[in-house]
Coordinates of C-alpha atoms and ligand atoms in Angstrom, one line a residue:
M1146 CA 8.7 25.8 18.1
S1147 CA 7.9 23.8 21.2
R1148 CA 4.0 23.4 22.2
Q1149 CA 2.4 22.1 25.1
I1150 CA -0.7 20.3 25.7
R1151 CA -2.1 20.6 29.3
S1152 CA -3.9 17.0 28.8
M1153 CA -4.6 15.0 32.1
T1154 CA -4.8 11.4 32.6
P1155 CA -8.2 10.2 31.9
S1156 CA -10.5 9.8 35.2
G1157 CA -10.0 6.7 37.1
E1158 CA -7.4 5.3 35.1
N1159 CA -3.7 4.9 36.3
C1160 CA -1.9 5.2 32.6
A1161 CA 1.0 7.2 31.3
N1162 CA -0.6 10.2 29.3
F1163 CA 1.0 11.6 25.9
D1164 CA 0.1 14.5 23.5
V1165 CA 0.0 12.2 20.7
L1166 CA 0.0 8.4 20.3
I1167 CA 0.8 6.9 16.8
V1168 CA 0.0 3.2 15.8
G1169 CA 2.5 1.9 13.3
A1170 CA 6.2 2.6 12.6
G1171 CA 6.6 2.3 9.0
F1172 CA 7.1 5.4 6.9
A1173 CA 3.9 7.2 7.9
G1174 CA 4.3 6.8 11.6
M1175 CA 7.9 7.6 11.7
Y1176 CA 7.5 10.9 9.6
M1177 CA 4.7 11.4 12.1
L1178 CA 6.8 11.1 15.0
H1179 CA 9.6 13.3 13.7
K1180 CA 6.7 16.1 12.9
C1181 CA 5.3 15.7 16.3
R1182 CA 8.8 16.0 18.0
Q1183 CA 9.5 19.1 15.9
L1184 CA 6.3 20.4 17.7
G1185 CA 7.8 19.4 21.1
L1186 CA 4.7 17.1 21.8
S1187 CA 5.3 14.1 24.0
T1188 CA 4.7 11.1 21.7
R1189 CA 4.9 7.3 21.6
V1190 CA 4.7 5.0 18.9
F1191 CA 3.5 1.5 18.9
E1192 CA 4.6 -1.1 16.6
V1193 CA 4.1 -4.8 16.3
G1194 CA 7.2 -5.5 14.5
K1195 CA 10.7 -5.5 16.0
G1196 CA 11.9 -2.8 14.1
V1197 CA 10.7 0.1 11.6
G1198 CA 9.6 0.0 8.1
G1199 CA 6.2 -1.1 8.0
T1200 CA 5.5 -3.0 4.5
W1201 CA 8.9 -3.1 4.1
Y1202 CA 9.6 -4.9 7.3
W1203 CA 7.1 -7.5 6.9
N1204 CA 7.5 -8.2 3.1
R1205 CA 10.7 -10.1 2.7
Y1206 CA 9.7 -12.7 -0.2
P1207 CA 12.1 -13.5 -2.6
G1208 CA 12.1 -10.9 -5.6
A1209 CA 10.2 -8.0 -3.4
R1210 CA 11.0 -4.6 -4.5
C1211 CA 9.2 -1.5 -4.8
D1212 CA 7.8 -0.8 -8.4
V1213 CA 8.0 2.9 -8.0
E1214 CA 11.3 4.4 -8.9
S1215 CA 13.5 4.8 -5.7
V1216 CA 14.6 8.2 -6.4
Q1217 CA 11.0 9.0 -5.9
Y1218 CA 9.8 6.6 -3.6
S1219 CA 11.6 8.3 -0.7
Y1220 CA 11.2 11.1 1.8
Q1221 CA 11.5 14.7 0.5
F1222 CA 11.0 16.5 4.1
D1223 CA 14.9 16.9 4.4
T1224 CA 17.1 18.1 1.8
E1225 CA 20.2 16.7 3.7
L1226 CA 18.7 13.3 3.8
E1227 CA 17.8 13.4 0.2
Q1228 CA 21.5 14.2 -0.7
E1229 CA 23.1 11.7 1.7
W1230 CA 21.2 8.8 0.9
T1231 CA 22.3 6.9 -2.5
W1232 CA 19.7 4.5 -4.2
S1233 CA 21.8 1.8 -5.7
E1234 CA 18.9 0.6 -8.5
K1235 CA 15.9 2.0 -10.4
Y1236 CA 13.8 -0.1 -8.2
S1237 CA 14.9 -0.8 -4.8
T1238 CA 14.7 -4.3 -3.2
Q1239 CA 13.1 -4.8 -0.1
P1240 CA 16.5 -5.0 1.7
E1241 CA 17.6 -1.7 0.6
I1242 CA 14.5 0.2 1.4
L1243 CA 14.4 -1.4 5.0
R1244 CA 18.0 0.1 5.3
Y1245 CA 16.8 3.2 4.4
A1246 CA 13.9 3.1 6.8
N1247 CA 16.6 2.4 9.5
H1248 CA 18.7 5.0 8.4
V1249 CA 16.1 7.5 9.0
A1250 CA 15.1 6.1 12.2
D1251 CA 18.8 6.5 13.2
R1252 CA 19.6 9.7 11.7
F1253 CA 16.4 11.5 13.2
D1254 CA 16.7 9.6 16.6
L1255 CA 13.2 8.1 16.3
R1256 CA 13.8 4.7 18.0
D1257 CA 13.4 6.1 21.9
N1258 CA 9.9 7.1 21.1
I1259 CA 8.9 3.9 19.4
Q1260 CA 7.5 1.0 21.6
F1261 CA 8.3 -2.2 19.4
E1262 CA 6.7 -5.6 19.8
T1263 CA 3.6 -4.0 21.0
R1264 CA 0.0 -4.4 19.4
V1265 CA -2.6 -1.9 20.1
I1266 CA -5.8 -3.8 20.6
S1267 CA -8.1 -1.1 21.4
A1268 CA -8.8 2.7 21.3
E1269 CA -11.4 4.2 23.2
Y1270 CA -12.4 7.9 23.2
S1271 CA -13.1 9.3 26.6
E1272 CA -15.6 12.1 26.1
A1273 CA -15.5 13.4 29.7
D1274 CA -11.6 14.0 29.4
K1275 CA -11.4 14.4 25.9
L1276 CA -8.6 11.7 25.7
W1277 CA -7.9 8.6 23.6
V1278 CA -6.8 5.6 25.8
L1279 CA -5.0 3.1 23.8
E1280 CA -4.8 -0.4 25.4
T1281 CA -1.9 -2.9 24.2
D1282 CA -1.4 -6.7 24.0
R1283 CA 1.2 -6.0 27.1
N1284 CA -1.7 -5.3 29.4
E1285 CA -1.1 -1.6 29.3
K1286 CA -2.9 1.6 28.9
V1287 CA -2.0 4.7 27.9
S1288 CA -4.0 8.0 27.0
S1289 CA -3.2 10.9 24.7
R1290 CA -5.0 14.1 23.3
Y1291 CA -4.6 12.9 19.7
C1292 CA -4.5 9.4 18.2
V1293 CA -2.7 8.7 14.6
F1294 CA -3.4 5.4 12.9
A1295 CA -0.5 4.9 10.9
T1296 CA -1.4 1.3 10.2
G1297 CA -0.8 1.1 6.2
C1298 CA -3.2 0.2 3.6
L1299 CA -1.7 -3.2 2.6
S1300 CA -0.6 -4.6 6.0
S1301 CA -3.3 -6.9 7.1
S1302 CA -2.8 -10.4 5.5
N1303 CA -5.2 -12.2 4.0
V1304 CA -5.3 -15.8 3.9
P1305 CA -8.5 -17.3 2.6
K1306 CA -10.4 -19.6 4.7
F1307 CA -9.1 -23.0 2.8
E1308 CA -10.6 -26.2 4.5
G1309 CA -7.9 -28.2 5.8
Y1310 CA -5.4 -25.2 6.0
E1311 CA -4.2 -26.3 9.3
T1312 CA -3.6 -30.1 8.5
F1313 CA -0.9 -29.3 5.9
K1314 CA 2.4 -31.1 7.2
G1315 CA 4.8 -29.1 4.9
L1316 CA 5.9 -25.4 5.5
S1317 CA 3.8 -22.6 4.8
Y1318 CA 4.2 -18.9 4.3
H1319 CA 2.3 -15.9 3.6
T1320 CA 4.3 -13.4 1.3
G1321 CA 3.4 -10.4 3.8
R1322 CA 4.7 -12.1 6.7
W1323 CA 7.9 -13.7 5.4
P1324 CA 10.4 -15.3 7.9
H1325 CA 13.4 -12.8 8.6
E1326 CA 15.6 -15.6 8.3
G1327 CA 14.7 -16.3 4.6
V1328 CA 13.4 -19.8 3.1
N1329 CA 15.5 -21.9 1.1
F1330 CA 13.5 -23.7 -1.7
S1331 CA 16.4 -25.9 -3.0
G1332 CA 15.3 -29.2 -4.0
L1333 CA 11.9 -28.5 -2.7
R1334 CA 8.1 -28.9 -4.1
V1335 CA 6.7 -25.7 -3.9
G1336 CA 3.0 -24.4 -4.4
V1337 CA 2.3 -20.8 -5.1
I1338 CA -1.3 -19.9 -4.8
G1339 CA -2.0 -16.2 -6.3
T1340 CA -0.8 -14.1 -9.0
G1341 CA -1.1 -10.5 -7.8
S1342 CA 2.0 -8.3 -7.5
S1343 CA 3.6 -10.2 -4.7
A1344 CA 3.4 -13.6 -6.6
I1345 CA 4.7 -12.2 -9.8
Q1346 CA 7.9 -11.0 -8.0
S1347 CA 8.2 -14.2 -6.2
I1348 CA 7.4 -16.8 -8.6
P1349 CA 10.6 -16.4 -11.1
E1350 CA 12.7 -16.1 -7.7
I1351 CA 11.2 -19.4 -6.2
A1352 CA 11.5 -21.3 -9.7
K1353 CA 15.2 -20.8 -9.8
E1354 CA 15.7 -22.4 -6.5
A1355 CA 12.9 -25.0 -6.2
N1356 CA 12.8 -28.3 -7.6
Q1357 CA 9.3 -27.9 -9.0
L1358 CA 7.0 -25.1 -8.7
T1359 CA 3.4 -24.9 -9.3
V1360 CA 1.3 -21.7 -9.4
F1361 CA -2.4 -21.7 -8.7
Q1362 CA -4.0 -19.0 -10.8
R1363 CA -7.5 -17.8 -10.1
T1364 CA -7.3 -14.4 -12.3
A1365 CA -4.4 -13.9 -14.9
N1366 CA -2.7 -10.6 -14.4
Y1367 CA -1.3 -8.0 -16.6
T1368 CA 2.2 -7.4 -15.9
I1369 CA 4.9 -5.1 -17.6
P1370 CA 8.9 -5.7 -17.5
A1371 CA 10.4 -3.6 -14.8
R1372 CA 13.7 -3.1 -17.0
N1373 CA 15.4 -2.5 -13.4
S1374 CA 18.9 -1.6 -13.5
E1375 CA 21.7 0.0 -11.4
L1376 CA 21.7 3.5 -11.3
T1377 CA 25.0 5.3 -12.5
E1378 CA 26.9 7.8 -10.6
D1379 CA 25.8 10.4 -13.5
Y1380 CA 22.2 9.6 -13.0
V1381 CA 22.3 9.9 -9.0
S1382 CA 24.4 13.3 -9.3
S1383 CA 21.9 14.6 -12.0
I1384 CA 18.8 13.8 -9.3
K1385 CA 20.5 15.2 -6.5
A1386 CA 21.5 18.2 -8.4
D1387 CA 17.8 19.1 -8.8
Y1388 CA 15.5 17.1 -6.5
P1389 CA 13.1 20.0 -6.0
S1390 CA 12.3 20.0 -9.6
L1391 CA 11.8 16.2 -9.6
R1392 CA 9.4 16.6 -6.7
E1393 CA 7.3 19.4 -8.4
R1394 CA 7.0 17.4 -11.2
A1395 CA 5.8 14.5 -9.3
R1396 CA 3.5 16.9 -7.2
N1397 CA 1.6 17.9 -10.3
K1398 CA 1.1 14.4 -11.6
P1399 CA -2.2 12.4 -10.7
A1400 CA -0.2 9.6 -8.8
G1401 CA 2.2 11.7 -7.2
Y1402 CA 4.8 10.2 -9.4
D1403 CA 6.7 11.6 -12.2
I1404 CA 6.2 9.3 -15.4
P1405 CA 5.7 10.6 -18.9
L1406 CA 1.8 10.7 -19.2
N1407 CA 0.1 11.4 -22.6
S1408 CA -3.5 12.7 -22.6
Q1409 CA -4.3 11.8 -26.3
S1410 CA -7.0 9.1 -27.0
V1411 CA -5.8 6.0 -28.2
L1412 CA -8.9 5.6 -30.3
E1413 CA -8.0 8.9 -32.3
V1414 CA -4.6 7.5 -32.9
G1415 CA -5.4 4.2 -34.3
R1416 CA -4.2 0.7 -33.5
E1417 CA -0.8 0.5 -35.7
D1418 CA 0.6 3.9 -34.4
A1419 CA -0.6 2.9 -30.8
K1420 CA 1.4 -0.3 -31.0
I1421 CA 4.8 1.7 -31.5
E1422 CA 3.9 4.0 -28.5
F1423 CA 3.0 0.6 -26.6
Q1424 CA 6.4 -0.9 -27.6
R1425 CA 8.3 2.0 -26.8
R1426 CA 6.8 2.1 -23.4
W1427 CA 7.1 -1.8 -22.9
E1428 CA 10.8 -1.4 -23.6
L1429 CA 11.2 1.3 -21.1
G1430 CA 9.3 -0.8 -18.5
G1431 CA 7.1 -0.2 -15.4
T1432 CA 3.8 1.3 -14.6
Q1433 CA 4.3 4.3 -16.9
F1434 CA 2.9 1.9 -19.5
L1435 CA -0.6 2.5 -18.9
G1436 CA 0.2 6.4 -19.1
A1437 CA 0.6 5.9 -23.0
Y1438 CA -2.7 7.4 -23.7
G1439 CA -5.6 9.6 -21.8
D1440 CA -8.6 7.3 -22.0
L1441 CA -7.1 3.8 -21.3
L1442 CA -8.9 3.7 -17.9
L1443 CA -11.9 5.4 -19.2
S1444 CA -13.0 3.6 -22.0
P1445 CA -13.3 -0.2 -22.5
D1446 CA -12.6 0.3 -26.3
A1447 CA -9.2 2.1 -25.4
N1448 CA -8.4 -0.2 -22.7
E1449 CA -8.6 -3.2 -25.3
V1450 CA -6.1 -1.9 -27.5
A1451 CA -3.4 -1.7 -24.4
A1452 CA -4.6 -5.1 -23.3
D1453 CA -4.3 -6.7 -26.7
F1454 CA -0.7 -5.4 -27.0
V1455 CA 0.2 -7.0 -23.8
K1456 CA -1.4 -10.2 -24.6
S1457 CA 0.4 -10.2 -27.9
K1458 CA 3.6 -10.0 -25.9
I1459 CA 2.5 -12.8 -23.5
R1460 CA 2.0 -15.1 -26.7
E1461 CA 5.3 -13.9 -27.9
I1462 CA 7.2 -14.9 -24.7
V1463 CA 5.5 -18.0 -23.6
Y1464 CA 6.3 -21.1 -25.8
D1465 CA 3.4 -23.3 -25.0
P1466 CA 0.4 -21.7 -26.6
E1467 CA -1.9 -23.2 -24.0
I1468 CA -0.3 -21.9 -21.1
A1469 CA 0.1 -18.5 -22.9
E1470 CA -3.6 -18.4 -23.3
L1471 CA -4.1 -19.3 -19.7
L1472 CA -1.7 -16.5 -18.7
C1473 CA -3.8 -13.8 -20.8
P1474 CA -5.9 -11.9 -18.6
T1475 CA -9.3 -11.3 -19.7
N1476 CA -10.3 -8.3 -17.6
I1477 CA -9.6 -4.9 -18.0
I1478 CA -5.8 -3.8 -18.0
G1479 CA -5.0 -1.6 -14.9
C1480 CA -8.5 -2.5 -13.4
K1481 CA -6.6 -4.8 -10.8
R1482 CA -3.3 -3.0 -10.0
L1483 CA -0.8 -3.3 -12.9
C1484 CA 2.0 -5.4 -11.9
V1485 CA 5.6 -4.9 -12.8
D1486 CA 7.9 -8.1 -13.0
T1487 CA 11.2 -9.4 -14.0
D1488 CA 10.8 -12.5 -16.1
Y1489 CA 7.5 -13.4 -14.8
Y1490 CA 6.0 -14.8 -18.0
A1491 CA 9.3 -16.4 -19.4
T1492 CA 9.2 -18.6 -16.0
Y1493 CA 6.4 -20.5 -17.4
N1494 CA 9.0 -21.7 -20.0
R1495 CA 10.8 -23.5 -17.4
N1496 CA 10.5 -27.1 -17.2
N1497 CA 10.2 -27.3 -13.3
V1498 CA 7.1 -24.8 -13.7
Q1499 CA 3.6 -25.6 -14.0
L1500 CA 0.3 -23.5 -14.2
V1501 CA -2.9 -24.5 -12.8
D1502 CA -6.0 -22.9 -13.5
V1503 CA -8.4 -22.4 -10.6
S1504 CA -10.6 -19.7 -12.0
S1505 CA -13.6 -22.1 -12.8
K1506 CA -13.2 -24.4 -10.3
P1507 CA -11.5 -23.5 -7.1
I1508 CA -9.1 -25.1 -5.0
D1509 CA -10.9 -27.8 -3.0
R1510 CA -8.7 -27.7 0.1
I1511 CA -5.4 -28.2 1.6
T1512 CA -4.3 -31.6 2.4
P1513 CA -1.6 -33.0 4.6
N1514 CA 0.3 -33.5 1.5
G1515 CA -0.4 -30.5 -0.4
I1516 CA -3.4 -28.9 -2.5
L1517 CA -6.4 -30.8 -3.8
H1518 CA -7.9 -29.3 -7.1
G1519 CA -10.5 -31.1 -9.1
A1520 CA -9.6 -34.9 -8.8
K1521 CA -5.9 -34.3 -8.5
E1522 CA -3.9 -34.1 -5.6
Y1523 CA -0.5 -31.8 -5.9
E1524 CA 2.1 -32.8 -3.2
F1525 CA 4.2 -29.9 -1.9
D1526 CA 6.9 -29.5 0.6
A1527 CA 6.0 -26.0 1.0
I1528 CA 2.9 -23.7 0.1
V1529 CA 3.2 -20.0 -0.4
F1530 CA 0.1 -18.0 0.0
A1531 CA 0.4 -14.9 -2.2
T1532 CA -2.9 -14.0 -1.4
G1533 CA -2.8 -10.4 -0.5
F1534 CA -4.3 -8.4 2.3
D1535 CA -7.5 -7.0 3.6
A1536 CA -6.7 -3.8 2.1
M1537 CA -7.5 -0.2 3.0
T1538 CA -9.4 -1.0 6.3
G1539 CA -8.2 -4.4 7.3
A1540 CA -5.5 -3.2 9.8
L1541 CA -8.0 -0.6 11.2
A1542 CA -10.6 -3.3 11.9
N1543 CA -8.2 -5.3 13.9
I1544 CA -8.2 -2.5 16.4
K1545 CA -11.3 -1.8 18.6
I1546 CA -11.8 1.7 17.9
V1547 CA -14.6 3.3 20.0
G1548 CA -15.6 7.0 19.4
K1549 CA -18.2 9.3 20.9
G1550 CA -21.3 7.5 22.6
G1551 CA -19.4 4.3 22.5
N1552 CA -19.8 3.9 19.1
L1553 CA -17.3 1.4 17.2
L1554 CA -15.7 2.3 13.9
S1555 CA -16.3 -1.1 12.6
E1556 CA -19.9 -0.7 12.9
K1557 CA -20.1 2.8 11.3
W1558 CA -18.0 1.2 8.5
Q1559 CA -20.1 -2.0 8.1
D1560 CA -21.1 -0.8 4.7
G1561 CA -17.9 0.8 3.7
P1562 CA -15.5 3.4 5.2
Q1563 CA -16.8 6.8 5.9
T1564 CA -14.4 9.6 6.3
Y1565 CA -13.5 13.0 5.8
L1566 CA -10.6 13.5 3.2
G1567 CA -9.8 9.9 4.0
L1568 CA -8.2 11.6 7.5
T1569 CA -10.7 11.6 9.7
S1570 CA -14.1 10.4 10.5
N1571 CA -17.3 11.8 12.1
G1572 CA -17.7 10.6 15.8
F1573 CA -14.0 10.2 16.2
P1574 CA -12.5 13.4 17.6
N1575 CA -8.9 14.2 17.5
M1576 CA -8.6 10.9 15.7
F1577 CA -6.4 10.7 12.3
M1578 CA -5.7 7.9 9.8
I1579 CA -2.9 8.3 7.5
T1580 CA -3.5 7.7 3.9
G1581 CA -6.8 6.2 4.8
P1582 CA -9.7 5.3 2.9
G1583 CA -11.1 8.3 1.0
S1584 CA -7.5 9.7 0.1
P1585 CA -5.5 8.8 -3.0
S1586 CA -3.2 6.8 -0.8
V1587 CA -2.8 3.2 -2.9
L1588 CA -3.5 4.9 -6.2
T1589 CA -0.3 7.2 -5.7
N1590 CA 3.4 7.1 -4.9
M1591 CA 2.8 6.3 -1.3
L1592 CA 5.6 8.5 0.0
P1593 CA 4.4 11.8 -1.2
S1594 CA 0.9 10.9 -0.2
I1595 CA 2.4 10.0 3.4
E1596 CA 4.4 13.2 3.8
Q1597 CA 1.4 15.4 2.5
H1598 CA -0.9 13.8 5.2
V1599 CA 1.5 14.1 8.0
N1600 CA 1.9 17.8 7.2
F1601 CA -1.6 18.3 7.1
I1602 CA -2.3 16.7 10.5
S1603 CA 0.8 18.2 12.1
K1604 CA -0.2 21.7 10.8
C1605 CA -3.9 21.0 12.2
I1606 CA -2.6 19.9 15.8
A1607 CA -0.2 23.0 16.0
H1608 CA -3.1 25.3 15.0
M1609 CA -5.5 23.6 17.6
I1610 CA -2.8 24.4 20.3
D1611 CA -2.0 27.8 19.2
H1612 CA -5.8 28.6 19.1
D1613 CA -6.4 26.7 22.4
F1614 CA -8.8 24.1 21.0
S1615 CA -9.0 21.0 22.6
T1616 CA -11.0 18.9 19.9
I1617 CA -11.4 18.7 16.1
E1618 CA -13.8 16.6 14.5
P1619 CA -15.2 16.5 11.1
D1620 CA -19.0 17.5 10.4
R1621 CA -21.1 14.5 9.3
E1622 CA -22.3 16.5 6.4
A1623 CA -18.7 17.2 5.2
E1624 CA -18.0 13.7 5.5
I1625 CA -21.1 12.5 3.6
D1626 CA -20.1 15.1 1.1
W1627 CA -16.9 13.8 0.5
G1628 CA -18.0 10.1 0.3
L1629 CA -20.3 11.1 -2.7
H1630 CA -17.4 12.8 -4.4
V1631 CA -15.2 9.6 -3.9
N1632 CA -17.7 7.6 -5.1
E1633 CA -18.6 9.8 -8.2
V1634 CA -15.0 10.1 -9.3
A1635 CA -14.5 6.3 -9.0
G1636 CA -17.4 5.7 -11.0
L1637 CA -15.7 7.5 -13.9
S1638 CA -12.9 5.0 -13.9
L1639 CA -12.8 1.4 -15.4
R1640 CA -10.7 1.1 -12.3
S1641 CA -14.0 0.6 -10.0
T1642 CA -15.3 -2.3 -12.3
C1643 CA -14.0 -5.2 -11.5
S1644 CA -13.4 -7.7 -8.7
S1645 CA -10.1 -6.3 -7.0
W1646 CA -8.9 -5.5 -3.6
Y1647 CA -9.3 -2.0 -4.5
V1648 CA -13.1 -2.7 -4.0
G1649 CA -12.8 -5.3 -1.2
A1650 CA -13.6 -8.2 -3.7
N1651 CA -10.6 -10.5 -2.2
V1652 CA -12.4 -10.8 1.2
P1653 CA -15.4 -12.5 1.5
G1654 CA -18.2 -10.5 3.3
K1655 CA -16.6 -7.1 2.9
P1656 CA -18.7 -4.4 1.5
R1657 CA -17.9 -3.6 -2.3
V1658 CA -16.7 -0.1 -2.2
F1659 CA -14.1 1.7 -4.1
S1660 CA -12.3 3.2 -1.3
P1661 CA -9.1 5.1 -2.4
Y1662 CA -9.8 8.4 -4.0
I1663 CA -9.2 8.6 -7.5
G1664 CA -9.6 12.0 -8.5
G1665 CA -5.9 12.6 -8.5
F1666 CA -2.9 13.7 -6.1
P1667 CA -2.9 17.5 -7.2
R1668 CA -6.8 17.9 -6.9
Y1669 CA -6.8 16.4 -3.5
V1670 CA -3.8 18.3 -2.3
E1671 CA -5.5 21.5 -3.4
R1672 CA -8.6 20.3 -1.3
C1673 CA -6.8 19.8 1.8
E1674 CA -5.2 22.9 1.6
Q1675 CA -8.5 24.6 0.7
V1676 CA -10.0 23.2 3.9
A1677 CA -7.1 24.0 6.1
G1678 CA -6.8 27.8 4.7
N1679 CA -10.6 28.1 5.4
N1680 CA -10.0 27.4 9.2
Y1681 CA -10.5 23.8 8.9
E1682 CA -13.6 24.0 6.8
G1683 CA -15.9 20.8 7.4
F1684 CA -14.6 20.5 10.7
T1685 CA -15.9 21.5 14.1
L1686 CA -13.0 22.8 16.5
V1687 CA -13.9 23.2 20.1
Ligands
NAP916 P1 -3.3 -9.5 -4.5 O1 -2.8 -8.4 -5.5 O2 -4.4 -9.3 -3.7 O3 -3.1 -10.8 -5.0 C1 -3.6 -12.1 -4.5 C2 -3.6 -13.0 -5.3 O4 -4.3 -14.1 -4.6 C3 -4.7 -12.9 -6.4 O5 -4.3 -13.5 -7.7 C4 -5.8 -13.7 -5.9 O6 -6.8 -14.1 -6.9 C5 -5.2 -14.7 -5.3 N1 -6.3 -15.3 -4.4 C6 -6.8 -14.9 -3.1 N2 -7.5 -15.8 -2.7 C7 -7.5 -16.7 -3.4 C8 -8.0 -18.1 -3.6 N3 -9.0 -18.5 -2.6 N4 -8.0 -19.1 -4.7 C9 -6.9 -19.0 -5.4 N5 -6.5 -17.8 -5.7 C10 -6.7 -16.8 -4.6 O7 -2.1 -9.3 -3.2 P2 -0.5 -9.1 -3.5 O8 0.1 -9.6 -4.5 O9 0.0 -9.1 -2.2 O10 -0.3 -7.3 -3.9 C11 -1.2 -6.7 -3.2 C12 -0.9 -5.1 -3.5 O11 0.4 -5.0 -2.8 C13 -0.5 -4.8 -4.9 O12 -1.6 -4.8 -5.6 C14 0.2 -3.7 -4.8 O13 -0.5 -2.6 -4.5 C15 1.1 -4.0 -3.6 N6 2.4 -4.5 -3.8 C16 3.4 -3.7 -4.4 C17 4.6 -4.4 -4.8 C18 5.5 -3.5 -5.4 O14 5.6 -2.3 -5.1 N7 6.4 -4.2 -6.3 C19 4.8 -5.7 -4.4 C20 3.8 -6.3 -3.9 C21 2.7 -5.9 -3.4 P3 -8.1 -13.1 -7.8 O15 -7.2 -11.9 -8.4 O16 -8.7 -13.9 -8.4 O17 -8.6 -12.4 -6.5

């Protein structure tokens, strides 16, 4: 059904006006656009890249692939799309996921409403006109009744301020902003800083090509073998024959991801029996490893049993005992995000790979020729910064977002994000965030979380139009209560206890707040449905 918003151009401004403006054309922005078009709303999307795909447009580093199974890391809003698209591997590569994003853009004819190579620099709410006015780096202003940020949770690259960074004479890359033409490391001396998911995927690939590879590790990470494989025709047919059941099972799992979960306590089972289960899951591969027992992320003693198992594997795989010890993490398994790899630990058995421990003594500086650490200068032709992202809030912080009373979102959030359901923020009417802080987002399979948020937002906008409301804004009390709930459940999990990007610890000066909602996807969805069902409880509609 087509809906019309009779919105005006803001007073005194000469700018194009839309019903909805969306920032970002990754999976969230694309689906939001599709839903807005279905509602008959005039919509424009702004995207910095030259193409769609978001994360999968930018993260083109060698070895980049998703560590959620492809048949689940996909849209479910259209059954024909599900049937016509065939994933080739258990865990898709970045190029394949990007092809999928492009296929969706073509299939639903999305490109005409997306303005590429355009960065939104500010978004200001005009109280007089009840409109959002967005300004871009192309010196244009556009306005809309609704503004949706689909800017991603892990999209703002973080390069630590290494002294001498700009003096390096060789090539330098960030994994999250990889050159589209690829990089040929053959014959080069390469340094990689970081040992998170991006590094763990790229190191084995770079090692195969480079002459020498030196990895600078500040915190050793746990990683589980992916056991990736090509998908057989039979398997694909069986999934396609019953996609709804798979989606239903996933929806009822805490991470919105259908993996085998066992609620038993490892402490009741005992170490020897637990070893058998961990071994079985190690052979199965992937993040389901942490689903072996129900208390692994609740009790330090339980966690230690799983951590010890992985450490025993590291010692088994890595020949040099000193290197093996350096690779053995000392923190809680799953506290930082669990990584999934192909041959990561074994890569340290190669003659051309060395590991430098920078845990107790940080990198001193970048020099014109490489990296200075301690008394030693490591010379490189190329440095790869696998140093992660200003997660959850970084992309929003890069835009000057001004709400009612001229208040800045960045100022409101200076001690940590404040949202209602991770979707909206008091003082910022008609503004939505897809997978914002305070929602399950990064703790879940992102695709179903994105779809759930887009469905919520589009239903809300339809409700507003049907009932002739012009603004919706969360109440401060509802926002405070939600924030308390997010914090309370975070405190129950070991995940909130270490220095990870989940708590903003990787960006100096960022407030330490565990910002994703850890209460689980089903509980969160139920809450959103309850809110919508009770005439948008916790919101004021005018
Ligand atoms: P990350 O997990 O934040 O890892 C960044 C790495 O850089 C860490 O090892 C960090 O060490 C290190 N680092 C940062 N500053 C440093 C410094 N000044 N000196 C030395 N080392 C430094 O980032 P990421 O690997 O890009 O992954 C981010 C997230 O993206 C993942 O957790 C995951 O959610 C997502 N991701 C998913 C996939 C997938 O689906 N397969 C792939 C890639 C990324 P510390 O740990 O000591 O801070």
